[in-house]
Amino acid sequence: MTHKAGRHFLQIPGPSAVPDRVLRAISAQVMDHRGPDFAAVGLQALEGMKTIFKTEQDVFIFPSSGTGAWEAALVNVLSEGDRVVMYETGHFATLWNKMAKRLGIEAEFIEGDWRGGADPEAIGQRLREDTNHEIKAVCVVHNETSTGSVSPIAEVRRAIDEAGHPALLMVDTISGLASVDFRFDEWGVDVAVSGSQKGLMLPPGLSFNAVSAKAMKISETGGMRRSYWDWQDMRGPNQTGYFPYTPGTNLLYGLNEAIAMLHDEGLPNVFARHQRHGQATRAAVRAWGLDVLCRQQGQESGVLTAVVVPEGHSADAFRATTMEHFDISLGNGLSKVADRVFRIGHLGDFNDAMLMGTLSGVEMGLKKAGIPHQKGGVDAAMQVLDETDVAALTAA
Ligand code: PLP
């Protein structure tokens, strides 16, 4: 393999590049997870995650990828044959829907066009039709990583309440948390699912459930047969900072460091930084004359931008060119949009100069790969960065 000088640009929408501070924290020696010193690490992580989810209710941490926490969310509150409503925002909503069906849940899927977030109106309508209250939960993806669209979670909650329906609200915020505002308690979410490798700036390997008192109560007597994912098993040892089985010790060191970094910057500033980078990226894409996949104004993600390549061109060939010549990894198009889009990740520990490096690589890549486009995307992005400051966005 030929040597490539300089840092690789990992611009997929997660895993995101891990900051040096977090890498150093993770590199500390493994400790006895049942010994006296571990309690402080465990409690700091569990309490810290509550500040990130914005909840005073339970948070559980699993040593698994996000998919594990999806399963944990479903099996703790739903039984085989239960009905749920899910919304097709994109590839990840589709995978969660498939998982629910494999577990024997009757999972309805409200069709979406992959170009925006979940529609609260359509969800409310479906719940109003369910006069016998057979639907046990509404499941929505907060930040759909395959399309770059954000669902309006507070409005989904309102739609459930206005329908007078008791369904639980379950939200996948695997790629939203710590990048896009998320308020578990205020928005009345019942179960939230997240993962370590996106806005939390850690390597993959930890996943999370935030759980409302209502969902916790259901899990006490309900849900499916389960063992590894059982919230009740976690809850006891968690009270004193311990876990029922071996936790991801070193990732927890990293998590505590990442949470400290997020609070040092201030969550409103973190969200504004992501939003501003999303705006600048979309300005670049439009100046290139290309299409942003998300077309719902106000629902475009600050985490990533999915870009549609012109008909007759291959997004994957373009990504290969960008990788070969500029050492930049871009996200691929998933399932329905395979080879039709590429995704620019602008999440995590990321700044203006890194964004400009990324967008320059993309613009050079477009030229090298022969994708029809106009020049000036990088300039357009620079202008947005110049004109938009984080303080203005946090005040908005
Ligand atoms: N949900 C969303 C929105 C995701 O972005 C991902 C992964 O990218 C997943 C679920 C699945 O998580 P994991 O790959 O960590 O199992």
PDB file of C-alpha atoms in Angstrom, residues 213-376:
ATOM      1  CA  ALA A 213     -41.224   5.987  33.879  1.00  0.00           C
ATOM      2  CA  LYS A 214     -44.199   4.870  31.763  1.00  0.00           C
ATOM      3  CA  ALA A 215     -42.052   2.585  29.589  1.00  0.00           C
ATOM      4  CA  MET A 216     -40.164   1.316  32.632  1.00  0.00           C
ATOM      5  CA  LYS A 217     -43.436   0.321  34.266  1.00  0.00           C
ATOM      6  CA  ILE A 218     -44.541  -1.590  31.170  1.00  0.00           C
ATOM      7  CA  SER A 219     -41.220  -3.447  31.110  1.00  0.00           C
ATOM      8  CA  GLU A 220     -41.677  -4.629  34.705  1.00  0.00           C
ATOM      9  CA  THR A 221     -44.351  -7.098  33.672  1.00  0.00           C
ATOM     10  CA  GLY A 222     -44.440  -6.824  29.871  1.00  0.00           C
ATOM     11  CA  GLY A 223     -42.207  -7.087  26.861  1.00  0.00           C
ATOM     12  CA  MET A 224     -40.769 -10.224  25.316  1.00  0.00           C
ATOM     13  CA  ARG A 225     -38.548 -12.945  26.692  1.00  0.00           C
ATOM     14  CA  ARG A 226     -35.137 -11.346  27.024  1.00  0.00           C
ATOM     15  CA  SER A 227     -31.950 -11.596  28.973  1.00  0.00           C
ATOM     16  CA  TYR A 228     -28.973  -9.543  27.742  1.00  0.00           C
ATOM     17  CA  TRP A 229     -31.156  -6.517  26.971  1.00  0.00           C
ATOM     18  CA  ASP A 230     -33.262  -6.554  30.115  1.00  0.00           C
ATOM     19  CA  TRP A 231     -33.591  -3.076  31.644  1.00  0.00           C
ATOM     20  CA  GLN A 232     -34.595  -4.492  35.012  1.00  0.00           C
ATOM     21  CA  ASP A 233     -31.318  -6.451  35.266  1.00  0.00           C
ATOM     22  CA  MET A 234     -29.380  -3.268  34.486  1.00  0.00           C
ATOM     23  CA  ARG A 235     -31.277  -1.031  36.817  1.00  0.00           C
ATOM     24  CA  GLY A 236     -30.225  -2.599  40.116  1.00  0.00           C
ATOM     25  CA  PRO A 237     -26.422  -2.553  39.662  1.00  0.00           C
ATOM     26  CA  ASN A 238     -26.622   0.807  37.842  1.00  0.00           C
ATOM     27  CA  GLN A 239     -27.850   2.476  41.049  1.00  0.00           C
ATOM     28  CA  THR A 240     -24.317   2.172  42.436  1.00  0.00           C
ATOM     29  CA  GLY A 241     -22.465   2.583  39.129  1.00  0.00           C
ATOM     30  CA  TYR A 242     -22.095  -1.107  38.263  1.00  0.00           C
ATOM     31  CA  PHE A 243     -23.394  -3.314  35.449  1.00  0.00           C
ATOM     32  CA  PRO A 244     -24.835  -6.857  35.438  1.00  0.00           C
ATOM     33  CA  TYR A 245     -22.125  -8.031  33.011  1.00  0.00           C
ATOM     34  CA  THR A 246     -18.796  -6.701  31.785  1.00  0.00           C
ATOM     35  CA  PRO A 247     -19.285  -3.144  30.525  1.00  0.00           C
ATOM     36  CA  GLY A 248     -17.184  -1.510  27.793  1.00  0.00           C
ATOM     37  CA  THR A 249     -14.801  -0.185  30.438  1.00  0.00           C
ATOM     38  CA  ASN A 250     -12.465   1.841  28.242  1.00  0.00           C
ATOM     39  CA  LEU A 251     -15.267   3.215  26.109  1.00  0.00           C
ATOM     40  CA  LEU A 252     -16.835   4.465  29.331  1.00  0.00           C
ATOM     41  CA  TYR A 253     -13.617   6.376  30.136  1.00  0.00           C
ATOM     42  CA  GLY A 254     -13.924   7.891  26.669  1.00  0.00           C
ATOM     43  CA  LEU A 255     -17.609   8.607  27.135  1.00  0.00           C
ATOM     44  CA  ASN A 256     -16.938  10.592  30.301  1.00  0.00           C
ATOM     45  CA  GLU A 257     -14.320  12.630  28.464  1.00  0.00           C
ATOM     46  CA  ALA A 258     -16.636  13.206  25.475  1.00  0.00           C
ATOM     47  CA  ILE A 259     -19.486  14.354  27.719  1.00  0.00           C
ATOM     48  CA  ALA A 260     -17.103  16.803  29.421  1.00  0.00           C
ATOM     49  CA  MET A 261     -16.055  18.138  26.001  1.00  0.00           C
ATOM     50  CA  LEU A 262     -19.681  18.594  24.923  1.00  0.00           C
ATOM     51  CA  HIS A 263     -20.450  20.553  28.080  1.00  0.00           C
ATOM     52  CA  ASP A 264     -17.230  22.591  27.796  1.00  0.00           C
ATOM     53  CA  GLU A 265     -18.421  23.740  24.383  1.00  0.00           C
ATOM     54  CA  GLY A 266     -22.039  23.969  25.551  1.00  0.00           C
ATOM     55  CA  LEU A 267     -24.757  21.852  23.937  1.00  0.00           C
ATOM     56  CA  PRO A 268     -26.478  24.847  22.275  1.00  0.00           C
ATOM     57  CA  ASN A 269     -23.134  25.731  20.644  1.00  0.00           C
ATOM     58  CA  VAL A 270     -22.599  22.126  19.555  1.00  0.00           C
ATOM     59  CA  PHE A 271     -26.030  22.076  17.875  1.00  0.00           C
ATOM     60  CA  ALA A 272     -25.458  25.480  16.261  1.00  0.00           C
ATOM     61  CA  ARG A 273     -22.043  24.395  14.950  1.00  0.00           C
ATOM     62  CA  HIS A 274     -23.612  21.355  13.277  1.00  0.00           C
ATOM     63  CA  GLN A 275     -26.465  23.418  11.868  1.00  0.00           C
ATOM     64  CA  ARG A 276     -24.063  26.001  10.447  1.00  0.00           C
ATOM     65  CA  HIS A 277     -21.922  23.323   8.808  1.00  0.00           C
ATOM     66  CA  GLY A 278     -25.054  21.814   7.303  1.00  0.00           C
ATOM     67  CA  GLN A 279     -26.043  25.214   5.880  1.00  0.00           C
ATOM     68  CA  ALA A 280     -22.591  25.777   4.394  1.00  0.00           C
ATOM     69  CA  THR A 281     -22.538  22.290   2.865  1.00  0.00           C
ATOM     70  CA  ARG A 282     -25.959  22.741   1.280  1.00  0.00           C
ATOM     71  CA  ALA A 283     -24.841  26.088  -0.149  1.00  0.00           C
ATOM     72  CA  ALA A 284     -21.881  24.277  -1.747  1.00  0.00           C
ATOM     73  CA  VAL A 285     -24.090  21.530  -3.178  1.00  0.00           C
ATOM     74  CA  ARG A 286     -26.532  24.030  -4.681  1.00  0.00           C
ATOM     75  CA  ALA A 287     -23.716  26.108  -6.159  1.00  0.00           C
ATOM     76  CA  TRP A 288     -22.397  22.924  -7.808  1.00  0.00           C
ATOM     77  CA  GLY A 289     -25.861  22.607  -9.367  1.00  0.00           C
ATOM     78  CA  LEU A 290     -26.525  19.307  -7.580  1.00  0.00           C
ATOM     79  CA  ASP A 291     -29.559  18.261  -5.573  1.00  0.00           C
ATOM     80  CA  VAL A 292     -29.751  17.888  -1.789  1.00  0.00           C
ATOM     81  CA  LEU A 293     -31.740  14.692  -1.103  1.00  0.00           C
ATOM     82  CA  CYS A 294     -33.721  16.243   1.767  1.00  0.00           C
ATOM     83  CA  ARG A 295     -36.167  18.692   0.275  1.00  0.00           C
ATOM     84  CA  GLN A 296     -38.200  19.554   3.356  1.00  0.00           C
ATOM     85  CA  GLN A 297     -37.143  23.018   4.363  1.00  0.00           C
ATOM     86  CA  GLY A 298     -36.239  23.184   8.010  1.00  0.00           C
ATOM     87  CA  GLN A 299     -35.706  19.409   8.237  1.00  0.00           C
ATOM     88  CA  GLU A 300     -32.233  19.335   6.677  1.00  0.00           C
ATOM     89  CA  SER A 301     -29.692  17.709   8.945  1.00  0.00           C
ATOM     90  CA  GLY A 302     -26.658  19.337  10.518  1.00  0.00           C
ATOM     91  CA  VAL A 303     -25.086  15.876  10.790  1.00  0.00           C
ATOM     92  CA  LEU A 304     -24.773  14.996   7.114  1.00  0.00           C
ATOM     93  CA  THR A 305     -25.831  16.066   3.662  1.00  0.00           C
ATOM     94  CA  ALA A 306     -26.906  13.474   1.096  1.00  0.00           C
ATOM     95  CA  VAL A 307     -26.180  14.671  -2.441  1.00  0.00           C
ATOM     96  CA  VAL A 308     -27.951  13.294  -5.530  1.00  0.00           C
ATOM     97  CA  VAL A 309     -25.655  12.762  -8.526  1.00  0.00           C
ATOM     98  CA  PRO A 310     -26.989  13.532 -12.027  1.00  0.00           C
ATOM     99  CA  GLU A 311     -28.759  10.725 -13.888  1.00  0.00           C
ATOM    100  CA  GLY A 312     -26.327   8.425 -15.711  1.00  0.00           C
ATOM    101  CA  HIS A 313     -23.497   8.982 -13.213  1.00  0.00           C
ATOM    102  CA  SER A 314     -22.338   6.756 -10.398  1.00  0.00           C
ATOM    103  CA  ALA A 315     -22.092   8.114  -6.864  1.00  0.00           C
ATOM    104  CA  ASP A 316     -19.957   5.125  -5.904  1.00  0.00           C
ATOM    105  CA  ALA A 317     -17.449   5.710  -8.700  1.00  0.00           C
ATOM    106  CA  PHE A 318     -17.258   9.340  -7.583  1.00  0.00           C
ATOM    107  CA  ARG A 319     -16.611   8.275  -3.977  1.00  0.00           C
ATOM    108  CA  ALA A 320     -13.872   5.897  -5.131  1.00  0.00           C
ATOM    109  CA  THR A 321     -12.203   8.730  -7.053  1.00  0.00           C
ATOM    110  CA  THR A 322     -12.367  11.068  -4.059  1.00  0.00           C
ATOM    111  CA  MET A 323     -10.916   8.372  -1.835  1.00  0.00           C
ATOM    112  CA  GLU A 324      -8.114   7.533  -4.264  1.00  0.00           C
ATOM    113  CA  HIS A 325      -7.002  11.076  -4.964  1.00  0.00           C
ATOM    114  CA  PHE A 326      -7.856  13.020  -1.834  1.00  0.00           C
ATOM    115  CA  ASP A 327      -7.985  10.383   0.913  1.00  0.00           C
ATOM    116  CA  ILE A 328     -11.548  11.339   1.866  1.00  0.00           C
ATOM    117  CA  SER A 329     -14.126   8.713   2.854  1.00  0.00           C
ATOM    118  CA  LEU A 330     -17.657   9.801   1.936  1.00  0.00           C
ATOM    119  CA  GLY A 331     -20.816   7.898   2.875  1.00  0.00           C
ATOM    120  CA  ASN A 332     -22.442   5.683   0.255  1.00  0.00           C
ATOM    121  CA  GLY A 333     -26.071   5.641  -0.824  1.00  0.00           C
ATOM    122  CA  LEU A 334     -27.977   2.913   1.018  1.00  0.00           C
ATOM    123  CA  SER A 335     -30.541   0.486  -0.437  1.00  0.00           C
ATOM    124  CA  LYS A 336     -33.137   2.539  -2.390  1.00  0.00           C
ATOM    125  CA  VAL A 337     -30.630   5.302  -3.153  1.00  0.00           C
ATOM    126  CA  ALA A 338     -27.571   3.059  -3.668  1.00  0.00           C
ATOM    127  CA  ASP A 339     -25.162   4.601  -6.196  1.00  0.00           C
ATOM    128  CA  ARG A 340     -27.571   7.563  -6.616  1.00  0.00           C
ATOM    129  CA  VAL A 341     -26.337   9.642  -3.661  1.00  0.00           C
ATOM    130  CA  PHE A 342     -23.198  10.219  -1.687  1.00  0.00           C
ATOM    131  CA  ARG A 343     -23.263  11.510   1.872  1.00  0.00           C
ATOM    132  CA  ILE A 344     -20.986  14.146   3.357  1.00  0.00           C
ATOM    133  CA  GLY A 345     -20.661  13.708   7.116  1.00  0.00           C
ATOM    134  CA  HIS A 346     -20.087  16.952   9.047  1.00  0.00           C
ATOM    135  CA  LEU A 347     -20.584  15.730  12.582  1.00  0.00           C
ATOM    136  CA  GLY A 348     -18.733  15.274  15.812  1.00  0.00           C
ATOM    137  CA  ASP A 349     -15.385  16.893  16.536  1.00  0.00           C
ATOM    138  CA  PHE A 350     -15.375  19.071  13.444  1.00  0.00           C
ATOM    139  CA  ASN A 351     -14.519  22.677  12.589  1.00  0.00           C
ATOM    140  CA  ASP A 352     -14.668  25.195   9.741  1.00  0.00           C
ATOM    141  CA  ALA A 353     -11.254  24.381   8.303  1.00  0.00           C
ATOM    142  CA  MET A 354     -12.053  20.644   8.299  1.00  0.00           C
ATOM    143  CA  LEU A 355     -15.328  21.354   6.497  1.00  0.00           C
ATOM    144  CA  MET A 356     -13.561  23.487   3.903  1.00  0.00           C
ATOM    145  CA  GLY A 357     -10.956  20.749   3.376  1.00  0.00           C
ATOM    146  CA  THR A 358     -13.751  18.237   2.881  1.00  0.00           C
ATOM    147  CA  LEU A 359     -15.733  20.392   0.462  1.00  0.00           C
ATOM    148  CA  SER A 360     -12.580  21.229  -1.516  1.00  0.00           C
ATOM    149  CA  GLY A 361     -11.902  17.499  -1.840  1.00  0.00           C
ATOM    150  CA  VAL A 362     -15.474  16.923  -2.997  1.00  0.00           C
ATOM    151  CA  GLU A 363     -15.282  19.732  -5.575  1.00  0.00           C
ATOM    152  CA  MET A 364     -11.952  18.430  -6.896  1.00  0.00           C
ATOM    153  CA  GLY A 365     -13.403  14.911  -6.893  1.00  0.00           C
ATOM    154  CA  LEU A 366     -16.443  16.016  -8.948  1.00  0.00           C
ATOM    155  CA  LYS A 367     -14.096  17.378 -11.583  1.00  0.00           C
ATOM    156  CA  LYS A 368     -11.830  14.339 -11.611  1.00  0.00           C
ATOM    157  CA  ALA A 369     -14.743  11.894 -11.778  1.00  0.00           C
ATOM    158  CA  GLY A 370     -16.377  13.827 -14.625  1.00  0.00           C
ATOM    159  CA  ILE A 371     -19.604  14.576 -12.716  1.00  0.00           C
ATOM    160  CA  PRO A 372     -21.283  17.557 -14.428  1.00  0.00           C
ATOM    161  CA  HIS A 373     -21.268  20.492 -12.029  1.00  0.00           C
ATOM    162  CA  GLN A 374     -20.555  24.184 -11.750  1.00  0.00           C
ATOM    163  CA  LYS A 375     -17.589  25.640  -9.949  1.00  0.00           C
ATOM    164  CA  GLY A 376     -17.979  27.777  -6.860  1.00  0.00           C
TER     165      GLY A 376
END
